Amino acid sequence: MALTVVHRALPALASRGLAEAPWHFLADLLMNRSARRLLRTADLVDLQWEEYGRLAPLIRKLAPNAATTCMFHDVNEQKLSRAVDAAGDKESARKALRDRARNRRLLRRAAPALDRGFVLSEKDRVLLDGCIPGLPSSVVPPPLVDDSTPLFDVGSRPPVVGFVAALRRHENRDTALRLATHIWPLVRAARPDARLRIIGGGLEEGPRAQLSGLPGVELTGFVDDLDEAYSGLRATVSPIDRGAGVKWLFNFERGGALK
């Protein structure tokens, strides 16, 4: 049995440049006896996202017989190193250096409890190896379009632009809000019939209320079939400034991505 520990129930955390530990999830895990029973009998526990990988030592204690892995969708080292390079003054630079050093400490503390790490690109594998040398890692190529995927004439489609993302992630939630409230009104001023379709689950009630009812903006929630969702779009847009790698590649391969 494989048990994937996901962050579906965790409210998105405010972005502070360094993803914090998922305390709500951790509390639920410790108080939920059914979850602990599942962990004790699990063969594999796969932690999703770097901040959840930090829980590996605890998971190892709760699931002593399970292999424990982590899928690093984004390796925070790159974002934190960019913050160091972009710091405009000494105080900002010191804070950025502290954040990066703290992130490295947390990763190295978790590493002995992980059997393997998974990343989505060779670039991220190199970054991960620089943070926690010795951790076995594998690259899992994202499921992009191949030669067997049919191409479509999008010019005949209605003027619908899509933003597709897991909206429980604060990077994606913030982007959806910025896109709908600051960017899309400019598009609508030039093209009044244009519609923005925000596709993905996990959006909390506050942001959902902000987005609902905005002119030309639609929320679909989670969709079972992404191929069907993409088939109704003229183009996709990904105006995201962090954590964008696979989303950008996937949208680009679908044909019609704008960044």
PDB file of C-alpha atoms in Angstrom:
ATOM      1  CA  MET A   1       0.000   0.000   0.000  1.00  0.00           C
ATOM      2  CA  ALA A   2       1.304   3.409  -0.900  1.00  0.00           C
ATOM      3  CA  LEU A   3       0.213   6.322   1.250  1.00  0.00           C
ATOM      4  CA  THR A   4       0.758   9.751  -0.290  1.00  0.00           C
ATOM      5  CA  VAL A   5       0.857  12.548   2.253  1.00  0.00           C
ATOM      6  CA  VAL A   6      -0.606  15.573   0.535  1.00  0.00           C
ATOM      7  CA  HIS A   7      -1.491  19.076   1.618  1.00  0.00           C
ATOM      8  CA  ARG A   8      -5.076  19.076   0.391  1.00  0.00           C
ATOM      9  CA  ALA A   9      -6.558  20.026   3.757  1.00  0.00           C
ATOM     10  CA  LEU A  10      -3.977  22.649   4.656  1.00  0.00           C
ATOM     11  CA  PRO A  11      -4.957  26.293   4.150  1.00  0.00           C
ATOM     12  CA  ALA A  12      -2.421  28.013   1.962  1.00  0.00           C
ATOM     13  CA  LEU A  13       0.263  29.732   4.012  1.00  0.00           C
ATOM     14  CA  ALA A  14       1.173  33.347   3.437  1.00  0.00           C
ATOM     15  CA  SER A  15       4.276  33.729   1.315  1.00  0.00           C
ATOM     16  CA  ARG A  16       7.248  34.927   3.371  1.00  0.00           C
ATOM     17  CA  GLY A  17      10.031  33.997   0.965  1.00  0.00           C
ATOM     18  CA  LEU A  18      10.538  30.699   2.811  1.00  0.00           C
ATOM     19  CA  ALA A  19       7.815  28.074   2.977  1.00  0.00           C
ATOM     20  CA  GLU A  20       7.066  27.334   6.638  1.00  0.00           C
ATOM     21  CA  ALA A  21       6.369  23.953   8.198  1.00  0.00           C
ATOM     22  CA  PRO A  22       2.794  22.711   7.600  1.00  0.00           C
ATOM     23  CA  TRP A  23       1.734  22.988  11.224  1.00  0.00           C
ATOM     24  CA  HIS A  24      -1.989  22.434  10.607  1.00  0.00           C
ATOM     25  CA  PHE A  25      -1.273  19.221   8.743  1.00  0.00           C
ATOM     26  CA  LEU A  26       1.182  18.151  11.443  1.00  0.00           C
ATOM     27  CA  ALA A  27      -1.382  18.711  14.196  1.00  0.00           C
ATOM     28  CA  ASP A  28      -4.027  16.755  12.275  1.00  0.00           C
ATOM     29  CA  LEU A  29      -1.585  13.923  11.701  1.00  0.00           C
ATOM     30  CA  LEU A  30      -0.676  13.643  15.383  1.00  0.00           C
ATOM     31  CA  MET A  31      -4.306  13.750  16.528  1.00  0.00           C
ATOM     32  CA  ASN A  32      -5.753  11.458  13.858  1.00  0.00           C
ATOM     33  CA  ARG A  33      -5.531   7.845  15.014  1.00  0.00           C
ATOM     34  CA  SER A  34      -6.766   6.454  11.699  1.00  0.00           C
ATOM     35  CA  ALA A  35      -3.965   8.212   9.838  1.00  0.00           C
ATOM     36  CA  ARG A  36      -1.383   6.875  12.278  1.00  0.00           C
ATOM     37  CA  ARG A  37      -2.748   3.344  11.884  1.00  0.00           C
ATOM     38  CA  LEU A  38      -2.433   3.657   8.104  1.00  0.00           C
ATOM     39  CA  LEU A  39       1.132   4.868   8.473  1.00  0.00           C
ATOM     40  CA  ARG A  40       2.080   1.932  10.689  1.00  0.00           C
ATOM     41  CA  THR A  41       1.002  -0.509   7.969  1.00  0.00           C
ATOM     42  CA  ALA A  42       2.224   1.479   4.947  1.00  0.00           C
ATOM     43  CA  ASP A  43       4.844   0.104   2.567  1.00  0.00           C
ATOM     44  CA  LEU A  44       5.594   3.521   1.083  1.00  0.00           C
ATOM     45  CA  VAL A  45       5.015   7.084   2.231  1.00  0.00           C
ATOM     46  CA  ASP A  46       5.499   9.676  -0.504  1.00  0.00           C
ATOM     47  CA  LEU A  47       5.704  13.247   0.761  1.00  0.00           C
ATOM     48  CA  GLN A  48       4.771  15.958  -1.740  1.00  0.00           C
ATOM     49  CA  TRP A  49       6.628  19.317  -1.805  1.00  0.00           C
ATOM     50  CA  GLU A  50       9.795  20.277   0.021  1.00  0.00           C
ATOM     51  CA  GLU A  51       8.136  21.666   3.148  1.00  0.00           C
ATOM     52  CA  TYR A  52       6.423  18.298   3.681  1.00  0.00           C
ATOM     53  CA  GLY A  53       9.717  16.499   3.121  1.00  0.00           C
ATOM     54  CA  ARG A  54      10.892  18.199   6.308  1.00  0.00           C
ATOM     55  CA  LEU A  55       8.461  15.949   8.187  1.00  0.00           C
ATOM     56  CA  ALA A  56      10.383  12.832   7.128  1.00  0.00           C
ATOM     57  CA  PRO A  57      11.934  12.187  10.589  1.00  0.00           C
ATOM     58  CA  LEU A  58       8.471  12.170  12.173  1.00  0.00           C
ATOM     59  CA  ILE A  59       7.029  10.032   9.374  1.00  0.00           C
ATOM     60  CA  ARG A  60       9.891   7.578   9.863  1.00  0.00           C
ATOM     61  CA  LYS A  61       8.864   7.166  13.517  1.00  0.00           C
ATOM     62  CA  LEU A  62       5.175   6.789  12.655  1.00  0.00           C
ATOM     63  CA  ALA A  63       5.849   4.433   9.721  1.00  0.00           C
ATOM     64  CA  PRO A  64       9.013   2.546  10.721  1.00  0.00           C
ATOM     65  CA  ASN A  65       8.578  -0.183   8.107  1.00  0.00           C
ATOM     66  CA  ALA A  66       7.807   2.066   5.147  1.00  0.00           C
ATOM     67  CA  ALA A  67      10.112   3.447   2.516  1.00  0.00           C
ATOM     68  CA  THR A  68       9.892   7.249   2.708  1.00  0.00           C
ATOM     69  CA  THR A  69      10.319   9.432  -0.367  1.00  0.00           C
ATOM     70  CA  CYS A  70       9.720  13.068  -1.250  1.00  0.00           C
ATOM     71  CA  MET A  71       8.708  14.659  -4.535  1.00  0.00           C
ATOM     72  CA  PHE A  72      10.399  18.072  -4.699  1.00  0.00           C
ATOM     73  CA  HIS A  73       8.110  19.869  -7.138  1.00  0.00           C
ATOM     74  CA  ASP A  74      10.255  22.956  -6.607  1.00  0.00           C
ATOM     75  CA  VAL A  75      13.649  23.035  -4.913  1.00  0.00           C
ATOM     76  CA  ASN A  76      13.581  26.113  -2.672  1.00  0.00           C
ATOM     77  CA  GLU A  77      17.355  26.553  -2.934  1.00  0.00           C
ATOM     78  CA  GLN A  78      16.999  28.294  -6.297  1.00  0.00           C
ATOM     79  CA  LYS A  79      14.384  30.766  -5.078  1.00  0.00           C
ATOM     80  CA  LEU A  80      16.341  31.530  -1.915  1.00  0.00           C
ATOM     81  CA  SER A  81      19.616  31.992  -3.783  1.00  0.00           C
ATOM     82  CA  ARG A  82      17.916  34.421  -6.145  1.00  0.00           C
ATOM     83  CA  ALA A  83      16.672  36.371  -3.132  1.00  0.00           C
ATOM     84  CA  VAL A  84      20.276  36.637  -1.932  1.00  0.00           C
ATOM     85  CA  ASP A  85      21.422  37.917  -5.334  1.00  0.00           C
ATOM     86  CA  ALA A  86      18.531  40.382  -5.585  1.00  0.00           C
ATOM     87  CA  ALA A  87      18.910  41.863  -2.097  1.00  0.00           C
ATOM     88  CA  GLY A  88      19.171  45.625  -2.403  1.00  0.00           C
ATOM     89  CA  ASP A  89      20.674  46.439   0.978  1.00  0.00           C
ATOM     90  CA  LYS A  90      22.704  44.815   3.732  1.00  0.00           C
ATOM     91  CA  GLU A  91      19.734  44.008   5.960  1.00  0.00           C
ATOM     92  CA  SER A  92      17.840  42.357   3.104  1.00  0.00           C
ATOM     93  CA  ALA A  93      20.960  40.409   2.165  1.00  0.00           C
ATOM     94  CA  ARG A  94      21.447  39.199   5.741  1.00  0.00           C
ATOM     95  CA  LYS A  95      17.823  38.075   5.943  1.00  0.00           C
ATOM     96  CA  ALA A  96      18.049  36.274   2.607  1.00  0.00           C
ATOM     97  CA  LEU A  97      21.248  34.512   3.701  1.00  0.00           C
ATOM     98  CA  ARG A  98      19.609  33.474   6.989  1.00  0.00           C
ATOM     99  CA  ASP A  99      16.577  32.092   5.138  1.00  0.00           C
ATOM    100  CA  ARG A 100      18.757  30.089   2.784  1.00  0.00           C
ATOM    101  CA  ALA A 101      20.933  28.731   5.593  1.00  0.00           C
ATOM    102  CA  ARG A 102      17.847  27.759   7.584  1.00  0.00           C
ATOM    103  CA  ASN A 103      16.345  25.960   4.624  1.00  0.00           C
ATOM    104  CA  ARG A 104      19.561  24.000   4.101  1.00  0.00           C
ATOM    105  CA  ARG A 105      19.652  23.003   7.784  1.00  0.00           C
ATOM    106  CA  LEU A 106      16.060  21.766   7.654  1.00  0.00           C
ATOM    107  CA  LEU A 107      16.760  19.707   4.540  1.00  0.00           C
ATOM    108  CA  ARG A 108      19.898  18.133   5.974  1.00  0.00           C
ATOM    109  CA  ARG A 109      18.042  17.302   9.172  1.00  0.00           C
ATOM    110  CA  ALA A 110      15.341  15.510   7.165  1.00  0.00           C
ATOM    111  CA  ALA A 111      17.663  13.752   4.713  1.00  0.00           C
ATOM    112  CA  PRO A 112      18.609  10.709   6.871  1.00  0.00           C
ATOM    113  CA  ALA A 113      14.917   9.774   7.122  1.00  0.00           C
ATOM    114  CA  LEU A 114      14.403   9.864   3.343  1.00  0.00           C
ATOM    115  CA  ASP A 115      15.124   6.876   1.122  1.00  0.00           C
ATOM    116  CA  ARG A 116      14.955   8.844  -2.126  1.00  0.00           C
ATOM    117  CA  GLY A 117      14.070  12.250  -3.500  1.00  0.00           C
ATOM    118  CA  PHE A 118      12.294  12.885  -6.798  1.00  0.00           C
ATOM    119  CA  VAL A 119      12.577  16.032  -8.911  1.00  0.00           C
ATOM    120  CA  LEU A 120      11.180  17.183 -12.230  1.00  0.00           C
ATOM    121  CA  SER A 121      14.370  18.253 -13.997  1.00  0.00           C
ATOM    122  CA  GLU A 122      18.111  17.641 -14.057  1.00  0.00           C
ATOM    123  CA  LYS A 123      18.595  21.249 -12.927  1.00  0.00           C
ATOM    124  CA  ASP A 124      16.600  20.555  -9.759  1.00  0.00           C
ATOM    125  CA  ARG A 125      18.498  17.303  -9.174  1.00  0.00           C
ATOM    126  CA  VAL A 126      21.774  19.249  -9.140  1.00  0.00           C
ATOM    127  CA  LEU A 127      20.274  21.840  -6.761  1.00  0.00           C
ATOM    128  CA  LEU A 128      18.981  19.134  -4.436  1.00  0.00           C
ATOM    129  CA  ASP A 129      22.304  17.306  -4.430  1.00  0.00           C
ATOM    130  CA  GLY A 130      24.035  20.552  -3.477  1.00  0.00           C
ATOM    131  CA  CYS A 131      21.758  20.913  -0.437  1.00  0.00           C
ATOM    132  CA  ILE A 132      21.735  17.302   0.736  1.00  0.00           C
ATOM    133  CA  PRO A 133      24.644  15.403  -0.837  1.00  0.00           C
ATOM    134  CA  GLY A 134      24.269  11.658  -0.759  1.00  0.00           C
ATOM    135  CA  LEU A 135      20.491  11.489  -0.932  1.00  0.00           C
ATOM    136  CA  PRO A 136      19.574   9.167  -3.828  1.00  0.00           C
ATOM    137  CA  SER A 137      17.510  11.141  -6.316  1.00  0.00           C
ATOM    138  CA  SER A 138      15.707  10.538  -9.579  1.00  0.00           C
ATOM    139  CA  VAL A 139      14.338  12.812 -12.273  1.00  0.00           C
ATOM    140  CA  VAL A 140      10.684  12.182 -13.159  1.00  0.00           C
ATOM    141  CA  PRO A 141      10.001  13.894 -16.503  1.00  0.00           C
ATOM    142  CA  PRO A 142       6.649  15.695 -16.389  1.00  0.00           C
ATOM    143  CA  PRO A 143       3.912  14.273 -18.631  1.00  0.00           C
ATOM    144  CA  LEU A 144       4.215  16.757 -21.476  1.00  0.00           C
ATOM    145  CA  VAL A 145       2.662  16.452 -24.880  1.00  0.00           C
ATOM    146  CA  ASP A 146       4.271  13.970 -27.272  1.00  0.00           C
ATOM    147  CA  ASP A 147       3.919  13.248 -30.999  1.00  0.00           C
ATOM    148  CA  SER A 148       0.763  11.219 -30.403  1.00  0.00           C
ATOM    149  CA  THR A 149      -1.147  14.218 -29.025  1.00  0.00           C
ATOM    150  CA  PRO A 150      -3.528  15.735 -31.575  1.00  0.00           C
ATOM    151  CA  LEU A 151      -3.143  19.406 -32.443  1.00  0.00           C
ATOM    152  CA  PHE A 152      -6.098  21.758 -32.611  1.00  0.00           C
ATOM    153  CA  ASP A 153      -6.958  24.917 -34.511  1.00  0.00           C
ATOM    154  CA  VAL A 154      -7.421  27.232 -31.538  1.00  0.00           C
ATOM    155  CA  GLY A 155      -8.253  30.212 -33.735  1.00  0.00           C
ATOM    156  CA  SER A 156     -11.861  29.053 -34.045  1.00  0.00           C
ATOM    157  CA  ARG A 157     -12.351  28.805 -30.281  1.00  0.00           C
ATOM    158  CA  PRO A 158     -14.060  31.449 -28.141  1.00  0.00           C
ATOM    159  CA  PRO A 159     -11.740  34.061 -26.562  1.00  0.00           C
ATOM    160  CA  VAL A 160     -11.176  32.120 -23.347  1.00  0.00           C
ATOM    161  CA  VAL A 161      -7.766  32.212 -21.640  1.00  0.00           C
ATOM    162  CA  GLY A 162      -6.948  29.699 -18.919  1.00  0.00           C
ATOM    163  CA  PHE A 163      -4.791  29.698 -15.822  1.00  0.00           C
ATOM    164  CA  VAL A 164      -4.346  26.093 -14.662  1.00  0.00           C
ATOM    165  CA  ALA A 165      -2.859  25.449 -11.227  1.00  0.00           C
ATOM    166  CA  ALA A 166      -3.161  23.760  -7.845  1.00  0.00           C
ATOM    167  CA  LEU A 167      -4.687  26.746  -6.084  1.00  0.00           C
ATOM    168  CA  ARG A 168      -3.932  25.520  -2.579  1.00  0.00           C
ATOM    169  CA  ARG A 169      -0.327  26.560  -3.244  1.00  0.00           C
ATOM    170  CA  HIS A 170       0.225  30.155  -2.146  1.00  0.00           C
ATOM    171  CA  GLU A 171       2.312  30.910  -5.264  1.00  0.00           C
ATOM    172  CA  ASN A 172      -0.595  29.905  -7.510  1.00  0.00           C
ATOM    173  CA  ARG A 173      -3.291  31.502  -5.372  1.00  0.00           C
ATOM    174  CA  ASP A 174      -1.449  34.840  -5.316  1.00  0.00           C
ATOM    175  CA  THR A 175      -0.945  34.660  -9.081  1.00  0.00           C
ATOM    176  CA  ALA A 176      -4.638  33.951  -9.689  1.00  0.00           C
ATOM    177  CA  LEU A 177      -5.595  36.980  -7.598  1.00  0.00           C
ATOM    178  CA  ARG A 178      -3.080  39.265  -9.305  1.00  0.00           C
ATOM    179  CA  LEU A 179      -4.085  38.031 -12.735  1.00  0.00           C
ATOM    180  CA  ALA A 180      -7.811  38.461 -12.165  1.00  0.00           C
ATOM    181  CA  THR A 181      -7.738  41.788 -10.337  1.00  0.00           C
ATOM    182  CA  HIS A 182      -4.818  43.665 -11.920  1.00  0.00           C
ATOM    183  CA  ILE A 183      -4.048  42.143 -15.317  1.00  0.00           C
ATOM    184  CA  TRP A 184      -7.364  40.893 -16.632  1.00  0.00           C
ATOM    185  CA  PRO A 185      -9.171  44.266 -16.464  1.00  0.00           C
ATOM    186  CA  LEU A 186      -6.559  45.579 -18.947  1.00  0.00           C
ATOM    187  CA  VAL A 187      -7.306  42.664 -21.270  1.00  0.00           C
ATOM    188  CA  ARG A 188     -11.045  43.238 -20.958  1.00  0.00           C
ATOM    189  CA  ALA A 189     -10.604  46.924 -21.778  1.00  0.00           C
ATOM    190  CA  ALA A 190      -9.143  45.910 -25.137  1.00  0.00           C
ATOM    191  CA  ARG A 191     -11.311  42.821 -25.666  1.00  0.00           C
ATOM    192  CA  PRO A 192     -14.616  43.054 -23.708  1.00  0.00           C
ATOM    193  CA  ASP A 193     -15.726  39.543 -24.688  1.00  0.00           C
ATOM    194  CA  ALA A 194     -12.537  37.871 -23.373  1.00  0.00           C
ATOM    195  CA  ARG A 195     -12.971  35.480 -20.454  1.00  0.00           C
ATOM    196  CA  LEU A 196     -10.450  34.223 -17.924  1.00  0.00           C
ATOM    197  CA  ARG A 197     -11.003  30.651 -16.746  1.00  0.00           C
ATOM    198  CA  ILE A 198      -9.153  29.742 -13.531  1.00  0.00           C
ATOM    199  CA  ILE A 199      -8.867  25.962 -13.362  1.00  0.00           C
ATOM    200  CA  GLY A 200      -7.804  24.020 -10.283  1.00  0.00           C
ATOM    201  CA  GLY A 201      -8.841  22.949  -6.812  1.00  0.00           C
ATOM    202  CA  GLY A 202      -7.847  23.922  -3.297  1.00  0.00           C
ATOM    203  CA  LEU A 203      -8.841  27.597  -3.302  1.00  0.00           C
ATOM    204  CA  GLU A 204      -9.862  28.846   0.150  1.00  0.00           C
ATOM    205  CA  GLU A 205     -13.091  30.695   0.789  1.00  0.00           C
ATOM    206  CA  GLY A 206     -11.496  34.152   1.100  1.00  0.00           C
ATOM    207  CA  PRO A 207      -9.782  34.214  -2.303  1.00  0.00           C
ATOM    208  CA  ARG A 208     -12.764  32.424  -3.844  1.00  0.00           C
ATOM    209  CA  ALA A 209     -15.032  35.210  -2.650  1.00  0.00           C
ATOM    210  CA  GLN A 210     -12.623  37.810  -4.087  1.00  0.00           C
ATOM    211  CA  LEU A 211     -12.617  36.130  -7.491  1.00  0.00           C
ATOM    212  CA  SER A 212     -16.277  35.162  -7.739  1.00  0.00           C
ATOM    213  CA  GLY A 213     -18.324  37.685  -9.613  1.00  0.00           C
ATOM    214  CA  LEU A 214     -15.418  39.536 -11.215  1.00  0.00           C
ATOM    215  CA  PRO A 215     -16.355  40.505 -14.780  1.00  0.00           C
ATOM    216  CA  GLY A 216     -15.109  37.956 -17.299  1.00  0.00           C
ATOM    217  CA  VAL A 217     -13.632  35.614 -14.660  1.00  0.00           C
ATOM    218  CA  GLU A 218     -14.732  31.980 -14.188  1.00  0.00           C
ATOM    219  CA  LEU A 219     -13.738  29.481 -11.492  1.00  0.00           C
ATOM    220  CA  THR A 220     -14.030  25.790 -12.353  1.00  0.00           C
ATOM    221  CA  GLY A 221     -12.587  24.204  -9.227  1.00  0.00           C
ATOM    222  CA  PHE A 222     -10.876  20.828  -9.566  1.00  0.00           C
ATOM    223  CA  VAL A 223     -11.378  19.123 -12.936  1.00  0.00           C
ATOM    224  CA  ASP A 224     -11.019  15.390 -13.626  1.00  0.00           C
ATOM    225  CA  ASP A 225      -9.879  15.743 -17.242  1.00  0.00           C
ATOM    226  CA  LEU A 226      -7.235  18.346 -18.089  1.00  0.00           C
ATOM    227  CA  ASP A 227      -7.360  17.473 -21.789  1.00  0.00           C
ATOM    228  CA  GLU A 228     -11.018  18.452 -21.850  1.00  0.00           C
ATOM    229  CA  ALA A 229     -10.270  21.625 -19.886  1.00  0.00           C
ATOM    230  CA  TYR A 230      -7.530  22.669 -22.323  1.00  0.00           C
ATOM    231  CA  SER A 231      -9.766  21.921 -25.311  1.00  0.00           C
ATOM    232  CA  GLY A 232     -11.965  24.871 -24.373  1.00  0.00           C
ATOM    233  CA  LEU A 233      -9.153  27.422 -24.226  1.00  0.00           C
ATOM    234  CA  ARG A 234      -7.790  29.758 -26.883  1.00  0.00           C
ATOM    235  CA  ALA A 235      -4.570  30.216 -24.878  1.00  0.00           C
ATOM    236  CA  THR A 236      -3.094  29.688 -21.430  1.00  0.00           C
ATOM    237  CA  VAL A 237      -1.364  32.254 -19.271  1.00  0.00           C
ATOM    238  CA  SER A 238       1.132  31.815 -16.439  1.00  0.00           C
ATOM    239  CA  PRO A 239       2.163  35.213 -14.999  1.00  0.00           C
ATOM    240  CA  ILE A 240       3.838  33.594 -12.014  1.00  0.00           C
ATOM    241  CA  ASP A 241       7.084  34.739 -10.427  1.00  0.00           C
ATOM    242  CA  ARG A 242       7.981  31.642  -8.396  1.00  0.00           C
ATOM    243  CA  GLY A 243       7.391  27.896  -8.608  1.00  0.00           C
ATOM    244  CA  ALA A 244       6.424  28.069 -12.290  1.00  0.00           C
ATOM    245  CA  GLY A 245       8.654  25.494 -13.990  1.00  0.00           C
ATOM    246  CA  VAL A 246       6.395  22.573 -14.829  1.00  0.00           C
ATOM    247  CA  LYS A 247       3.291  24.708 -15.189  1.00  0.00           C
ATOM    248  CA  TRP A 248       5.046  26.834 -17.809  1.00  0.00           C
ATOM    249  CA  LEU A 249       6.395  23.832 -19.707  1.00  0.00           C
ATOM    250  CA  PHE A 250       3.055  22.042 -19.662  1.00  0.00           C
ATOM    251  CA  ASN A 251       1.187  25.092 -20.899  1.00  0.00           C
ATOM    252  CA  PHE A 252       3.808  25.754 -23.571  1.00  0.00           C
ATOM    253  CA  GLU A 253       3.649  22.178 -24.845  1.00  0.00           C
ATOM    254  CA  ARG A 254      -0.110  22.450 -25.099  1.00  0.00           C
ATOM    255  CA  GLY A 255       0.384  25.261 -27.578  1.00  0.00           C
ATOM    256  CA  GLY A 256      -0.643  28.814 -26.839  1.00  0.00           C
ATOM    257  CA  ALA A 257       0.979  29.649 -23.539  1.00  0.00           C
ATOM    258  CA  LEU A 258       1.635  33.270 -22.631  1.00  0.00           C
ATOM    259  CA  LYS A 259       3.992  34.299 -19.852  1.00  0.00           C
TER     260      LYS A 259
END
